[in-house]
CSV table of C-alpha atoms in Angstrom, one decimal:
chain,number,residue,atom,x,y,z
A,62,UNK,CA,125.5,75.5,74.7
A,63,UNK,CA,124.6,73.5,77.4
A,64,UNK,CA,122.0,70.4,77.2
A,65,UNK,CA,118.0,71.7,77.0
A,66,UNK,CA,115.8,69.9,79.9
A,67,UNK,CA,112.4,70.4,78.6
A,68,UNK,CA,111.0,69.6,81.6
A,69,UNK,CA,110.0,72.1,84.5
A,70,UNK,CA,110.2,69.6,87.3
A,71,UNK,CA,113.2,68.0,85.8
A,72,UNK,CA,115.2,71.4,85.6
A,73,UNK,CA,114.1,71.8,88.5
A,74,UNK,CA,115.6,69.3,90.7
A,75,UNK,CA,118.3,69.1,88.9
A,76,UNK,CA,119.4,72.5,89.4
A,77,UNK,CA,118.8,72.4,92.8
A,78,UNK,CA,120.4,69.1,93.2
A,79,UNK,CA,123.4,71.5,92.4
A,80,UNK,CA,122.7,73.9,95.3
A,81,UNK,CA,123.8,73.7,98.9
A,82,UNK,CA,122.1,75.2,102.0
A,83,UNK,CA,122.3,75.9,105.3
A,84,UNK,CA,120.1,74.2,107.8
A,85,UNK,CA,117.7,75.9,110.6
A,86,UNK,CA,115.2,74.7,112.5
A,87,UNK,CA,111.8,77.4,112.9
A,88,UNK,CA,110.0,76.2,116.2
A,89,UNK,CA,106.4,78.3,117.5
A,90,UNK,CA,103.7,77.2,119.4
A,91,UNK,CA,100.0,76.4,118.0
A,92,UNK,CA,97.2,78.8,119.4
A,93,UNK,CA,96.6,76.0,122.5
A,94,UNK,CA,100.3,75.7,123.5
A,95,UNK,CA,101.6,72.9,122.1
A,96,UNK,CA,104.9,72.7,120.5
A,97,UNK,CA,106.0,72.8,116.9
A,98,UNK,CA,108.9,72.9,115.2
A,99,UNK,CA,110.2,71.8,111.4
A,100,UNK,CA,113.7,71.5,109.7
A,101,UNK,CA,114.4,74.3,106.7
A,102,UNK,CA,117.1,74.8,104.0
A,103,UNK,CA,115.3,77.8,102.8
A,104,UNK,CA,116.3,80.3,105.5
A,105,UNK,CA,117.6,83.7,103.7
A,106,UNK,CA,118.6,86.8,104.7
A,107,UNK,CA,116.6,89.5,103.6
A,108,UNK,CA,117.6,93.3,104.7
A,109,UNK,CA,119.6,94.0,107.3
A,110,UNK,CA,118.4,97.7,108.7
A,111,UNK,CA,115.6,96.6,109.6
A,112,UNK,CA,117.5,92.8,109.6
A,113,UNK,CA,114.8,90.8,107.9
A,114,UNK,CA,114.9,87.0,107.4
A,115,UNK,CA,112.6,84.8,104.7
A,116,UNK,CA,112.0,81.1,105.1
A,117,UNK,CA,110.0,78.8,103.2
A,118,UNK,CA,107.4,76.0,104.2
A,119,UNK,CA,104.0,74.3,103.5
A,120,UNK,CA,100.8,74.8,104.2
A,121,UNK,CA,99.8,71.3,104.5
A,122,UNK,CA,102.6,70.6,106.9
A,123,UNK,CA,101.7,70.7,110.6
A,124,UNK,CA,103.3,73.1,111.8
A,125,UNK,CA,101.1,75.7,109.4
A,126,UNK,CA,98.6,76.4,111.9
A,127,UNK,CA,101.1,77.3,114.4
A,128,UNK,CA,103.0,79.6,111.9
A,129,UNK,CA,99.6,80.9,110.7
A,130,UNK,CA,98.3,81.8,114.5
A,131,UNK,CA,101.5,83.3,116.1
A,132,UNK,CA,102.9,86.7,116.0
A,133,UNK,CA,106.7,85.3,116.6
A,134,UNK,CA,108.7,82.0,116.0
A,135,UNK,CA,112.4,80.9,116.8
A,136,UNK,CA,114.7,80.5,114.4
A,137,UNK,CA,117.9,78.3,115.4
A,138,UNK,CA,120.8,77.9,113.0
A,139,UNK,CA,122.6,74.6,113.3
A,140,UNK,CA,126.0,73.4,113.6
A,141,UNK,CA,127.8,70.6,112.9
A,142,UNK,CA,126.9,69.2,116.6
A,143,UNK,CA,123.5,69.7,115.9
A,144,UNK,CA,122.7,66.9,113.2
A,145,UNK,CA,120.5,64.6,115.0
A,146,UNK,CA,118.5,68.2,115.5
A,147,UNK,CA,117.7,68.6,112.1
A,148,UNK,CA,117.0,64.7,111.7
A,149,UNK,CA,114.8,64.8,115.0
A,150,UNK,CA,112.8,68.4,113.5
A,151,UNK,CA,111.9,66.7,110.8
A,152,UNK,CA,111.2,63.2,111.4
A,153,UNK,CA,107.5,62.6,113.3
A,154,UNK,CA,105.9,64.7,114.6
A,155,UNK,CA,105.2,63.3,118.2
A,156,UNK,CA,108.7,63.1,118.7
A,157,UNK,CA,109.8,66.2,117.8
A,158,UNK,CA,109.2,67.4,121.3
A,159,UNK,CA,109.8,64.4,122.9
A,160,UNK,CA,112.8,64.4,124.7
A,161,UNK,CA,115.0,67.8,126.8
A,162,UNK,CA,116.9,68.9,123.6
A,163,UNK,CA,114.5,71.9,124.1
A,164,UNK,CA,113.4,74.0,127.0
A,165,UNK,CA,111.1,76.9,127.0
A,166,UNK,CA,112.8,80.1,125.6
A,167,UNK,CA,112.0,84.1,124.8
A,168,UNK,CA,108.2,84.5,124.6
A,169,UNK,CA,107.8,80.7,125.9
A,170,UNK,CA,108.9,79.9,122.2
A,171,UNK,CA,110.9,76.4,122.1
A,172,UNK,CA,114.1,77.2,122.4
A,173,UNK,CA,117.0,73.9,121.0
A,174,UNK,CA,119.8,73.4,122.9
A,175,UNK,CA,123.1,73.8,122.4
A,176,UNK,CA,122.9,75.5,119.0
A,177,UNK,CA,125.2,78.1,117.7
A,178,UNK,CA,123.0,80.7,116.9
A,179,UNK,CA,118.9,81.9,117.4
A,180,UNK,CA,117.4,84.5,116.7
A,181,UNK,CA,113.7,85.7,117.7
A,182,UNK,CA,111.4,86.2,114.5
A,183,UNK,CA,108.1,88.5,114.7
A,184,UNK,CA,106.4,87.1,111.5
A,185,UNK,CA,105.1,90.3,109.5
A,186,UNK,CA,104.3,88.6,105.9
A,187,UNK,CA,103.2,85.3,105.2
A,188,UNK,CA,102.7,85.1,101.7
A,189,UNK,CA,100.7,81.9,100.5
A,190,UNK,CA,102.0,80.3,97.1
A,191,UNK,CA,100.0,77.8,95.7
A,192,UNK,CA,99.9,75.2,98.6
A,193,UNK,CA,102.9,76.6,100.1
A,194,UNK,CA,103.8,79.9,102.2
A,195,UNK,CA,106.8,82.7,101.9
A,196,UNK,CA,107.1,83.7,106.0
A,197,UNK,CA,109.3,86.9,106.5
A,198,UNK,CA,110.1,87.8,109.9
A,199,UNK,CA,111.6,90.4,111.1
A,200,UNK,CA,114.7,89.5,113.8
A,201,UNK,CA,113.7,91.4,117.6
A,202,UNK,CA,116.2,89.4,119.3
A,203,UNK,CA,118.7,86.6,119.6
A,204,UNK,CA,121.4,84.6,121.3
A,205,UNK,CA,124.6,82.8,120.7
A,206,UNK,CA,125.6,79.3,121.8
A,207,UNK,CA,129.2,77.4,121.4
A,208,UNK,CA,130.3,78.3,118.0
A,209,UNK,CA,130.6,75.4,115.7
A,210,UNK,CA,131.1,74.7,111.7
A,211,UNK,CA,127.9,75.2,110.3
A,212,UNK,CA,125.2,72.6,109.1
A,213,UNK,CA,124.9,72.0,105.1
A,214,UNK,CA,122.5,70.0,103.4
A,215,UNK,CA,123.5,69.2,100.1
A,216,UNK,CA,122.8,66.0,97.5
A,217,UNK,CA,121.0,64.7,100.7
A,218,UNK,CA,123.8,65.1,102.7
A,219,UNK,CA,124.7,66.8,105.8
A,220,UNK,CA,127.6,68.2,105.0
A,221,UNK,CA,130.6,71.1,106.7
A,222,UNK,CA,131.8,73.6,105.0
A,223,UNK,CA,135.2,72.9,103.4
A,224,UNK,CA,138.2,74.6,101.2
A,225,UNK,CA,138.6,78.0,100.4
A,226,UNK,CA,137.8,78.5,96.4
A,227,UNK,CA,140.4,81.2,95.4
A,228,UNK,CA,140.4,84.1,93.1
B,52,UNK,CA,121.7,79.1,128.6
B,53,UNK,CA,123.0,80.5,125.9
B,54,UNK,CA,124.2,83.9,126.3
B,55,UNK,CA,121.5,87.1,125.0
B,56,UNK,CA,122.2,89.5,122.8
B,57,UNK,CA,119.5,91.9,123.5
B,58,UNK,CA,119.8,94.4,120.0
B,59,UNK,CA,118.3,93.0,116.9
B,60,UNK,CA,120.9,93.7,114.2
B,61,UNK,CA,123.3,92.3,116.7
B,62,UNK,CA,121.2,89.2,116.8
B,63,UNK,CA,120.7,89.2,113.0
B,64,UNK,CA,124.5,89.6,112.1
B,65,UNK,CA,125.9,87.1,114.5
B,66,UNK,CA,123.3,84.3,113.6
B,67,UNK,CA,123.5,84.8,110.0
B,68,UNK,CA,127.3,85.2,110.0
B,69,UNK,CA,126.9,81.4,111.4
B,70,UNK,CA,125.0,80.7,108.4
B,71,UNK,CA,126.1,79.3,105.1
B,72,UNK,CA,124.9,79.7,101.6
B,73,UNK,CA,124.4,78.1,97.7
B,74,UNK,CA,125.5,81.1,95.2
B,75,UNK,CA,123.5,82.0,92.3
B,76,UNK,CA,123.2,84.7,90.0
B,77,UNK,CA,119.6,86.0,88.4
B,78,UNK,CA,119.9,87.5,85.3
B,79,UNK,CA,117.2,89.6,82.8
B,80,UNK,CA,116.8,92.0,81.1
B,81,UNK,CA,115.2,95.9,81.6
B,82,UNK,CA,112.2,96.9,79.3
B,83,UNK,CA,114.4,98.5,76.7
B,84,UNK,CA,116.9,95.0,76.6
B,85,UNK,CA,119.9,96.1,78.9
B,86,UNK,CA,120.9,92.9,80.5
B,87,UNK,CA,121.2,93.1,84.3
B,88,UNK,CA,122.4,90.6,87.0
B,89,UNK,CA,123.0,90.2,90.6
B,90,UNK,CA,124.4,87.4,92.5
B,91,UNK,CA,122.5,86.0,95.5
B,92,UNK,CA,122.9,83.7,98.6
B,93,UNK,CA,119.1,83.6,98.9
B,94,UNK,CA,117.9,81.2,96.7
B,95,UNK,CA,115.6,78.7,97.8
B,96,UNK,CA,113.4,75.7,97.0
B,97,UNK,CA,109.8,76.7,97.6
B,98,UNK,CA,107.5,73.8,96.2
B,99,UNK,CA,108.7,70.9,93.8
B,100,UNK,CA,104.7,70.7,92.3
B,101,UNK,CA,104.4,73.1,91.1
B,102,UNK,CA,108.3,73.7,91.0
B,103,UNK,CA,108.8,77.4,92.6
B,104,UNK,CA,112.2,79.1,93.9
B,105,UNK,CA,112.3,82.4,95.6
B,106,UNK,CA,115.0,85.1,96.1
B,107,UNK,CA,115.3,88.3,97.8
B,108,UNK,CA,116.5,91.3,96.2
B,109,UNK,CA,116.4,95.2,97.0
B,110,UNK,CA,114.7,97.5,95.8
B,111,UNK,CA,116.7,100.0,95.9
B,112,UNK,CA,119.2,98.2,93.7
B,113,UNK,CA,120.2,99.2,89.5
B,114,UNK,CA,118.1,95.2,89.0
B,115,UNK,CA,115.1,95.8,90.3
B,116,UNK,CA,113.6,98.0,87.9
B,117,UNK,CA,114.1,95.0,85.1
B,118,UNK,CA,112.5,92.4,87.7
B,119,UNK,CA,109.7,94.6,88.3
B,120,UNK,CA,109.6,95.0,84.7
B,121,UNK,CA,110.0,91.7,82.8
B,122,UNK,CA,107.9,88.1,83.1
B,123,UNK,CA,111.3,85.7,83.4
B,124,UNK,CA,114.7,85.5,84.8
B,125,UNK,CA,117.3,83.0,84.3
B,126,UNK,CA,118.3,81.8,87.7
B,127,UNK,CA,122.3,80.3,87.5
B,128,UNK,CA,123.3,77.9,89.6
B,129,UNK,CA,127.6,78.3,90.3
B,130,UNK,CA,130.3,75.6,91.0
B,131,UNK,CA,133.3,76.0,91.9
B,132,UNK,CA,134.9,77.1,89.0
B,133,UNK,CA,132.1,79.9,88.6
B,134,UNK,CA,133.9,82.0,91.4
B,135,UNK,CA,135.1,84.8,88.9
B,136,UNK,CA,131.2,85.1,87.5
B,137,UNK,CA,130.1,85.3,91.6
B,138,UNK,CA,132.4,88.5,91.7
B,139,UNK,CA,131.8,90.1,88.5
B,140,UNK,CA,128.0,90.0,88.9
B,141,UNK,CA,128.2,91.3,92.5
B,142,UNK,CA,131.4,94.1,91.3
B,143,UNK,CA,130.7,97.5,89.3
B,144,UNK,CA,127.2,97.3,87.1
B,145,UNK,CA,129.0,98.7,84.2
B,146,UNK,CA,131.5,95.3,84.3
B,147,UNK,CA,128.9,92.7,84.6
B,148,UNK,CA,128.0,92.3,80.9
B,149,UNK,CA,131.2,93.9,79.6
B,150,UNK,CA,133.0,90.3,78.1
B,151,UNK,CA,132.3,87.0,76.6
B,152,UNK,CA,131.3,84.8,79.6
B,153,UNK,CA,127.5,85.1,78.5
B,154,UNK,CA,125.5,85.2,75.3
B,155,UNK,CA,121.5,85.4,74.4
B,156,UNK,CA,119.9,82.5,75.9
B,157,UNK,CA,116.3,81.1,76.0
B,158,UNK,CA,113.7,84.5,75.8
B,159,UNK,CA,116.9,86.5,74.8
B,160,UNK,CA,117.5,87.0,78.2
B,161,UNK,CA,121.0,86.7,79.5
B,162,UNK,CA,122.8,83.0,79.9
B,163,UNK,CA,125.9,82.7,81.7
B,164,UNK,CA,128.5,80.3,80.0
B,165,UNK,CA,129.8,76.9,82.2
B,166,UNK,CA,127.5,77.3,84.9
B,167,UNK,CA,126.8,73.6,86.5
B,168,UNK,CA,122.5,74.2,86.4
B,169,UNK,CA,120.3,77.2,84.9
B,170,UNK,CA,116.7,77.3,85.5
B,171,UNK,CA,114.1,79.8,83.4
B,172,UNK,CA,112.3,81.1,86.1
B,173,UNK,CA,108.9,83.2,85.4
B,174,UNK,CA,108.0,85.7,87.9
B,175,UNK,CA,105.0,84.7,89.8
B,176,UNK,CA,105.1,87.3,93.1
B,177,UNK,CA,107.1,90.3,94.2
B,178,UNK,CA,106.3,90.7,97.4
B,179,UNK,CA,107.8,94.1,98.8
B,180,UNK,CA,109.0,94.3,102.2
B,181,UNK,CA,110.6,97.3,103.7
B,182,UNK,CA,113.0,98.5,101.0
B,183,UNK,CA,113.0,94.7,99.6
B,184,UNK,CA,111.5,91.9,98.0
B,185,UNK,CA,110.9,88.6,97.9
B,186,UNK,CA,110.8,87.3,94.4
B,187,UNK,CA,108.9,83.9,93.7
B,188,UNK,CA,109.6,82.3,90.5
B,189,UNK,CA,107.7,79.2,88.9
B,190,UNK,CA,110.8,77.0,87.1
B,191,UNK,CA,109.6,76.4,83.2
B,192,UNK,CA,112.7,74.8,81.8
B,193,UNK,CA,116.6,74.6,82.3
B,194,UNK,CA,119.6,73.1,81.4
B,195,UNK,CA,123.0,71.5,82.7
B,196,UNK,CA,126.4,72.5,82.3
B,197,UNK,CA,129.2,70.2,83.4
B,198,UNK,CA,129.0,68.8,86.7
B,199,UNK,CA,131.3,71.1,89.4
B,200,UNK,CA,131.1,71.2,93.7
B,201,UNK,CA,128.6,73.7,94.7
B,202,UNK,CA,129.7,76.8,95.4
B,203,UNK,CA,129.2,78.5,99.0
B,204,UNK,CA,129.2,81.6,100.6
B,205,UNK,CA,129.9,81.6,104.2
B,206,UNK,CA,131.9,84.2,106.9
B,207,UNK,CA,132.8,86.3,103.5
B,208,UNK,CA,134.3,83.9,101.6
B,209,UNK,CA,133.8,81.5,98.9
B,210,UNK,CA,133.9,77.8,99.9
B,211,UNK,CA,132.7,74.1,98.3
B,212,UNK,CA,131.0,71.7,100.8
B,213,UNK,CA,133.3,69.7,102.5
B,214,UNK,CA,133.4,66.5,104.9
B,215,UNK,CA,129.8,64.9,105.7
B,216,UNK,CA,128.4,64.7,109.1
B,217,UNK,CA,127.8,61.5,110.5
B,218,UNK,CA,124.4,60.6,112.0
């Protein structure tokens, strides 16, 4: 039917070449305080009684230790306005923070700006996959900002959402 | 700053309702062959090496009992013209196989026809959360239909990507 890849990395990225995501940003603190905070496309819903959240990351990246030495993170879903966010949350590190597009929130969590939506994770599984983790938190708490269209990333894109498919 | 919400399903339903998602559908089959199928909004990108892809599921649902039970799934991912295929696998379970828009693919496990990417995903964790799971696959091989915009799911309706956001 339709062409064979062969190839596991190949299908791979070219399936999800195909896919489209919405973009977060999941900021904590490391055990001594300081900031962290990285750009995701992997934020899913998981239940919602009790409303349960999974995102995706690595544990070579920076902001592992953090994740790995905190009971609770932000999560912040972005909106159109919030582009240079994403690009800023996962660009380098020491200027992640740099800057008052962030202000102590809940818990002394970082807490963006002007986003649409956040919503206070308590991490209760951190499943490690090869050098990567699966972290599923479990939503205590939230707040709502301006609403906005939402952020997509997509072919490498930042993207809105557009038309309506019909039936 | 931004106003707070204070109740966490309240806080989970308002920030994902501001969230938008890629569509897939996972099919495989139970131990004794009956093919099963379920569209999700949770797939995501993992680890590109080795290339792994999660979903979420419940596990309360018909499906689980042939992911719990099997070592691959075929993971679809749907275009634009795939809305019909988005509907039937997430309609009545007695509908979703009952027609010719799949046939026996690769490990006899069920391919859906003129979807834009498929991946063969095998099962490398379930990891059970509450009355869910988080299902972590490690891509083997794939193929590619004809090209199509990505299909999204976003406010409870069916959307392509639309107009890019400018830095």
């Amino acid at each position: 039917m339709e062409p064979h890849i062969v190839d596991d990395l190949s299908a791979f990225k070219l399936a999800f070449r195909r896919h489209a995501a919405g973009v977060a940003v999941v900021t904590g603190r490391t055990p001594d305080g300081t900031p962290v905070g990285f750009t995701v496309t992997s934020l899913a819903s998981l239940a919602a009684v009790p409303p349960l959240a999974t995102f995706n990351m690595a544990r070579i990246s920076t902001a592992w230790p953090a994740v790995e030495g905190t009971t609770h993170v932000l999560i912040h879903l972005l909106g159109a306005r919030n582009r240079a966010l994403a690009d800023r949350l996962s660009g380098p590190h020491d200027e992640r923070f740099a800057g008052d597009h962030w202000a102590p929130g809940p818990l002394d969590l970082p807490l963006l700006k002007d986003v649409p939506a956040w919503m206070i994770g308590r991490i209760v599984e951190r499943l490690p996959v090869a050098d990567n983790a699966v972290v599923v938190v479990q939503v205590e708490d939230g707040g709502l900002g301006p609403e906005d269209a939402a952020l997509l990333y997509h072919e490498r894109a930042y993207l809105i959402p557009g038309s309506p498919v019909p039936d």
